[in-house]
Coordinates of C-alpha atoms in Angstrom, one line a residue:
M107 CA 181.6 22.1 105.8
A108 CA 179.3 21.2 108.6
S109 CA 175.6 22.1 108.3
T110 CA 175.3 23.1 112.0
D111 CA 177.1 26.0 113.5
P112 CA 180.4 25.1 115.2
V113 CA 180.8 26.3 118.8
V114 CA 184.0 28.2 119.6
A115 CA 184.7 29.4 123.2
V116 CA 187.2 32.2 123.5
V117 CA 188.9 33.0 126.9
G118 CA 190.9 36.2 126.8
S119 CA 191.1 39.9 126.8
Y120 CA 189.1 42.9 125.8
N121 CA 190.9 46.3 125.2
V122 CA 189.8 49.5 123.7
G123 CA 192.0 50.2 120.8
L124 CA 193.3 53.8 120.3
T125 CA 194.9 53.9 116.9
M126 CA 196.9 56.6 115.2
Q127 CA 198.4 56.7 111.7
V128 CA 201.9 58.1 111.6
P129 CA 204.4 58.8 108.7
A130 CA 207.1 56.9 110.6
F131 CA 207.6 55.5 114.1
P132 CA 209.1 58.0 116.5
A133 CA 212.6 57.5 117.9
P134 CA 213.1 57.7 121.7
G135 CA 212.4 61.3 122.7
E136 CA 211.0 62.3 119.3
T137 CA 207.5 63.7 118.7
V138 CA 205.8 62.6 115.5
V139 CA 202.7 64.4 114.2
G140 CA 200.0 61.8 113.4
R141 CA 197.5 61.9 110.6
E142 CA 194.4 60.0 111.5
F143 CA 193.1 58.8 114.9
A144 CA 190.5 56.1 115.6
E145 CA 189.0 54.7 118.8
G146 CA 187.5 51.2 118.7
P147 CA 187.2 47.8 120.2
G148 CA 190.2 45.5 120.5
G149 CA 192.0 42.9 122.6
K150 CA 193.1 39.6 121.2
G151 CA 190.4 37.6 122.9
S152 CA 187.5 39.8 121.9
N153 CA 188.8 40.3 118.4
Q154 CA 189.1 36.5 117.9
A155 CA 185.6 36.0 119.3
V156 CA 184.2 38.5 116.8
A157 CA 186.2 36.9 114.0
A158 CA 184.7 33.5 114.8
A159 CA 181.2 34.9 114.9
R160 CA 181.6 36.6 111.5
L161 CA 182.7 33.3 110.1
G162 CA 179.6 31.5 111.2
A163 CA 180.4 30.0 114.6
E164 CA 178.4 30.2 117.8
S165 CA 181.0 32.3 119.5
R166 CA 181.3 32.5 123.3
F167 CA 183.5 34.9 125.1
V168 CA 184.9 34.5 128.7
G169 CA 186.6 37.6 130.0
R170 CA 186.5 40.7 132.3
V171 CA 185.9 44.4 131.5
G172 CA 185.4 47.4 133.7
A173 CA 182.1 48.9 134.8
D174 CA 182.9 52.0 132.7
R175 CA 181.8 53.4 129.4
Y176 CA 184.4 51.3 127.6
G177 CA 182.9 48.2 129.2
D178 CA 179.5 49.4 127.9
D179 CA 181.0 49.7 124.5
A180 CA 182.3 46.1 124.7
V181 CA 178.9 44.7 125.6
A182 CA 177.3 46.7 122.7
L183 CA 179.9 45.3 120.3
W184 CA 179.3 41.7 121.3
D185 CA 175.5 42.2 121.1
A186 CA 175.9 43.6 117.6
E187 CA 178.3 40.9 116.4
G188 CA 176.3 38.0 117.9
V189 CA 179.0 37.0 120.4
D190 CA 177.6 35.3 123.6
A191 CA 179.1 37.4 126.4
D192 CA 177.1 35.9 129.3
A193 CA 180.4 34.7 130.8
V194 CA 182.0 38.1 130.9
T195 CA 182.4 39.8 134.3
R196 CA 181.9 43.5 134.8
D197 CA 184.6 44.7 137.3
E198 CA 183.9 47.8 139.4
A199 CA 187.4 47.8 140.9
T200 CA 189.4 48.8 137.8
H201 CA 189.2 50.1 134.2
T202 CA 188.5 48.3 131.0
G203 CA 191.8 47.4 129.2
V204 CA 193.2 50.0 126.8
G205 CA 195.6 49.4 123.9
F206 CA 197.6 52.1 122.1
V207 CA 198.5 51.4 118.5
I208 CA 200.5 53.4 116.0
V209 CA 200.6 52.3 112.3
D210 CA 203.2 53.6 109.8
E211 CA 202.9 54.3 106.1
D212 CA 203.9 50.6 105.3
G213 CA 201.1 49.2 107.4
E214 CA 203.4 48.0 110.2
N215 CA 202.3 48.6 113.8
E216 CA 203.6 49.1 117.3
I217 CA 201.3 48.4 120.3
T218 CA 201.3 49.0 124.1
V219 CA 198.6 47.9 126.5
A220 CA 197.2 48.9 129.9
P221 CA 195.5 45.6 130.9
G222 CA 193.1 46.9 133.6
A223 CA 190.3 44.3 134.1
N224 CA 192.1 41.7 132.0
D225 CA 194.7 41.3 134.7
R226 CA 191.9 40.5 137.2
L227 CA 190.5 37.6 135.2
S228 CA 191.1 34.6 137.5
A229 CA 191.1 30.9 137.4
A230 CA 188.0 30.9 139.6
D231 CA 186.2 33.1 137.0
V232 CA 187.0 30.6 134.3
R233 CA 186.0 27.5 136.4
E234 CA 182.7 29.2 137.3
R235 CA 182.0 29.5 133.6
A236 CA 183.5 26.2 132.5
A237 CA 180.2 25.0 130.9
A238 CA 180.8 27.6 128.1
I239 CA 184.1 25.7 127.3
E240 CA 183.1 22.1 128.0
T241 CA 180.2 22.3 125.5
A242 CA 182.2 23.9 122.8
D243 CA 183.9 22.3 119.8
A244 CA 187.0 24.4 120.1
L245 CA 188.6 26.6 122.8
L246 CA 190.8 29.5 121.7
V247 CA 193.1 31.3 124.3
Q248 CA 195.8 33.9 124.1
L249 CA 198.3 35.4 126.6
E250 CA 196.9 38.8 127.3
I251 CA 195.5 37.2 130.5
G252 CA 197.4 35.4 133.2
D253 CA 198.8 31.9 133.3
E254 CA 196.2 30.7 135.9
P255 CA 193.0 31.5 133.9
V256 CA 194.7 30.1 130.8
R257 CA 195.5 26.9 132.7
A258 CA 191.9 26.7 134.0
A259 CA 190.6 27.1 130.5
V260 CA 192.7 24.4 128.9
E261 CA 192.1 22.0 131.8
A262 CA 188.4 22.4 131.3
A263 CA 188.6 21.9 127.6
A264 CA 191.0 18.9 127.8
A265 CA 188.7 17.2 130.3
A266 CA 185.7 17.6 128.0
G267 CA 187.5 16.7 124.8
T268 CA 187.3 20.2 123.4
T269 CA 190.0 21.0 120.9
V270 CA 192.4 23.6 122.4
V271 CA 194.0 26.3 120.2
C272 CA 196.5 28.6 121.9
N273 CA 197.7 31.8 120.3
P274 CA 200.8 32.5 122.5
A275 CA 200.7 36.3 122.1
P276 CA 202.1 38.4 123.5
A277 CA 205.1 36.1 123.8
R278 CA 206.1 34.5 127.1
E279 CA 207.1 31.0 128.1
L280 CA 204.1 28.7 129.0
P281 CA 204.0 26.3 131.9
A282 CA 204.7 22.8 130.8
D283 CA 201.3 21.5 132.1
V284 CA 199.5 24.1 130.0
L285 CA 201.5 23.4 126.8
A286 CA 200.9 19.7 127.2
R287 CA 197.2 20.3 126.9
V288 CA 197.4 22.5 123.7
D289 CA 196.3 20.7 120.6
Y290 CA 197.2 23.5 118.2
L291 CA 199.8 26.2 119.1
T292 CA 199.9 29.2 116.8
P293 CA 203.0 31.3 117.4
N294 CA 204.8 33.6 115.0
E295 CA 208.5 33.3 114.7
H296 CA 209.4 35.6 117.6
E297 CA 206.8 33.9 119.8
A298 CA 208.0 30.4 118.9
R299 CA 211.5 31.2 119.9
T300 CA 210.4 32.7 123.2
L301 CA 208.3 29.6 124.0
A302 CA 211.3 27.4 123.0
G303 CA 213.6 29.4 125.2
A304 CA 215.7 30.5 122.2
G305 CA 215.0 34.2 122.6
G306 CA 213.5 36.5 119.9
D307 CA 216.6 37.4 117.9
G308 CA 216.3 34.7 115.3
G309 CA 212.9 35.6 113.9
A310 CA 211.3 38.4 112.0
G311 CA 207.8 38.1 113.5
T312 CA 205.5 40.9 114.4
D313 CA 202.0 40.6 115.8
S314 CA 200.9 36.9 115.5
G315 CA 200.0 36.1 111.9
D316 CA 200.8 39.6 110.7
E317 CA 201.6 40.2 107.0
G318 CA 205.2 40.5 106.0
D319 CA 207.2 40.0 102.9
G320 CA 208.4 36.5 103.9
E321 CA 211.9 37.3 102.6
G322 CA 215.1 36.0 104.3
R323 CA 213.3 33.6 106.6
G324 CA 215.1 30.3 107.4
A325 CA 212.7 27.4 106.8
I326 CA 215.0 24.9 108.5
T327 CA 215.3 27.1 111.6
D328 CA 211.6 27.6 111.7
E329 CA 211.0 23.9 111.5
A330 CA 213.6 23.2 114.2
V331 CA 212.0 25.6 116.6
A332 CA 208.5 24.2 115.9
R333 CA 209.8 20.7 116.6
E334 CA 211.2 21.9 119.9
L335 CA 207.7 23.0 120.8
L336 CA 206.4 19.6 119.9
D337 CA 209.0 18.1 122.2
L338 CA 207.8 20.4 124.9
G339 CA 204.3 19.0 124.6
A340 CA 202.3 20.9 122.0
G341 CA 200.2 18.6 119.8
T342 CA 200.6 20.5 116.5
V343 CA 202.4 23.7 115.8
V344 CA 201.1 26.2 113.2
L345 CA 204.0 28.7 112.9
T346 CA 202.6 31.8 111.2
L347 CA 204.9 33.5 108.7
G348 CA 203.0 36.6 107.7
G349 CA 202.7 37.1 104.0
A350 CA 204.6 33.8 103.5
G351 CA 201.7 31.8 105.0
A352 CA 202.3 29.3 107.8
L353 CA 204.3 26.2 108.6
L354 CA 202.3 23.2 109.8
V355 CA 204.4 20.9 112.0
S356 CA 203.1 17.8 113.7
G357 CA 204.1 14.2 114.4
D358 CA 202.9 13.4 110.8
G359 CA 205.4 15.8 109.2
V360 CA 205.9 19.3 108.0
E361 CA 203.9 21.3 105.4
R362 CA 204.2 24.9 104.3
V363 CA 200.8 26.5 103.5
R364 CA 201.1 29.6 101.4
A365 CA 199.0 32.7 102.0
P366 CA 197.3 34.5 99.1
P367 CA 199.1 37.7 97.9
V368 CA 197.4 40.9 99.0
D369 CA 198.2 44.6 99.3
A370 CA 198.6 45.2 103.1
V371 CA 197.0 48.4 104.5
D372 CA 197.1 47.6 108.2
T373 CA 198.5 44.3 109.6
T374 CA 197.2 44.9 113.2
G375 CA 194.4 42.3 113.1
A376 CA 195.9 39.7 110.9
G377 CA 196.7 37.3 113.7
D378 CA 193.3 37.6 115.3
A379 CA 191.6 36.9 112.0
F380 CA 193.9 33.9 111.4
N381 CA 193.3 32.4 114.8
G382 CA 189.6 32.9 114.8
A383 CA 189.3 31.3 111.4
L384 CA 191.5 28.4 112.4
A385 CA 189.4 27.7 115.4
V386 CA 186.2 27.8 113.4
A387 CA 187.6 25.5 110.7
L388 CA 188.9 23.0 113.3
A389 CA 185.5 23.2 115.1
E390 CA 183.9 22.3 111.8
G391 CA 186.1 19.2 111.5
L392 CA 188.4 20.3 108.6
E393 CA 191.7 18.5 108.4
D394 CA 194.7 20.4 109.4
R395 CA 196.0 21.7 106.1
A396 CA 192.5 22.9 105.0
A397 CA 192.0 24.6 108.4
V398 CA 195.3 26.5 108.1
R399 CA 194.6 27.5 104.6
F400 CA 191.2 28.9 105.8
G401 CA 193.1 30.8 108.5
C402 CA 195.6 32.2 106.0
A403 CA 192.7 33.4 103.8
A404 CA 191.1 35.2 106.7
G405 CA 194.4 36.8 107.8
A406 CA 195.1 38.0 104.3
L407 CA 191.7 39.6 103.9
A408 CA 192.1 41.3 107.3
V409 CA 195.2 43.3 106.3
T410 CA 193.5 44.8 103.3
A411 CA 191.4 47.2 105.5
P412 CA 192.4 49.7 108.2
E413 CA 191.6 48.9 111.9
V414 CA 191.1 45.5 113.5
V415 CA 187.4 44.8 114.0
P416 CA 186.2 46.6 110.8
G417 CA 188.8 44.5 108.9
L418 CA 187.8 41.1 110.2
P419 CA 186.3 39.3 107.2
G420 CA 182.9 37.6 106.8
R421 CA 182.4 34.0 105.8
A422 CA 181.5 34.6 102.2
A423 CA 184.6 36.5 101.5
V424 CA 186.9 33.9 103.1
D425 CA 185.1 31.0 101.3
D426 CA 185.5 32.8 98.0
L427 CA 189.2 33.3 98.6
V428 CA 189.7 29.7 99.7
A429 CA 188.0 28.6 96.5
D430 CA 190.5 30.5 94.4
S431 CA 193.8 28.9 93.5
W432 CA 196.8 30.8 94.9

């Protein structure tokens, strides 16, 4: 890989993660007694920026947090992880975003979010900080922020020739002008169907890139949905399939990239690890299949540890796994 550090700009969210382990998810109206509780940093944007930094990139984060203790914690995290947060705004008008996560015995998760400052990240904020994007090798965006800041980010990247990676999570339809500027779109099955207008009933996806058993998935249907997204304007679609790996679909053809087998402990951060790693690999100039394989290795390692940020792997571990044959 390249001898100089790749530069990855991430535009997205920061949320405090409040996580509880439970024996089973509660039914409506049911109270379940939890086992363990943890409070820690989260938000897809921040997680992916940290993931990129741990994998050796010069990672830059553009976002908005509250002028509260959770915002202070965010700044301390980025300092500790080597993430450049000069483009983050401290917002005195609202709170830092908060995410509530419950994880069951099988490592599956359910998540709710109170966005707070994330909802106030504007297109003007992004344009004022466009230099962080224009001088990067790759831009990584997600959908825990509004359409307008996402549009401003991809426009700045496209104008500068910066590779655009969009992780469309949580799932919602994207404006056509935004999708047309995305070089690599990384939905899971549910997100792909939402983007394609097919609804979420055909897929078994959980959080983007999360580990699953891969059983019962229809490869032909996955490919057809991915091709619909190409027709809508995306340059390349990397459809994540959890424990089954990913489907790489472009104008050059279709290729399935298997993920290494692991014992999942907590799938919450798998998608963030995958996307951060994919952006780093693309920024380093890897060809598509190698970049997706690198992402699969990072995602697999992430699910072997509890909690998101503690589970994001370092470069040596990912390189070692990539070097193995699986």
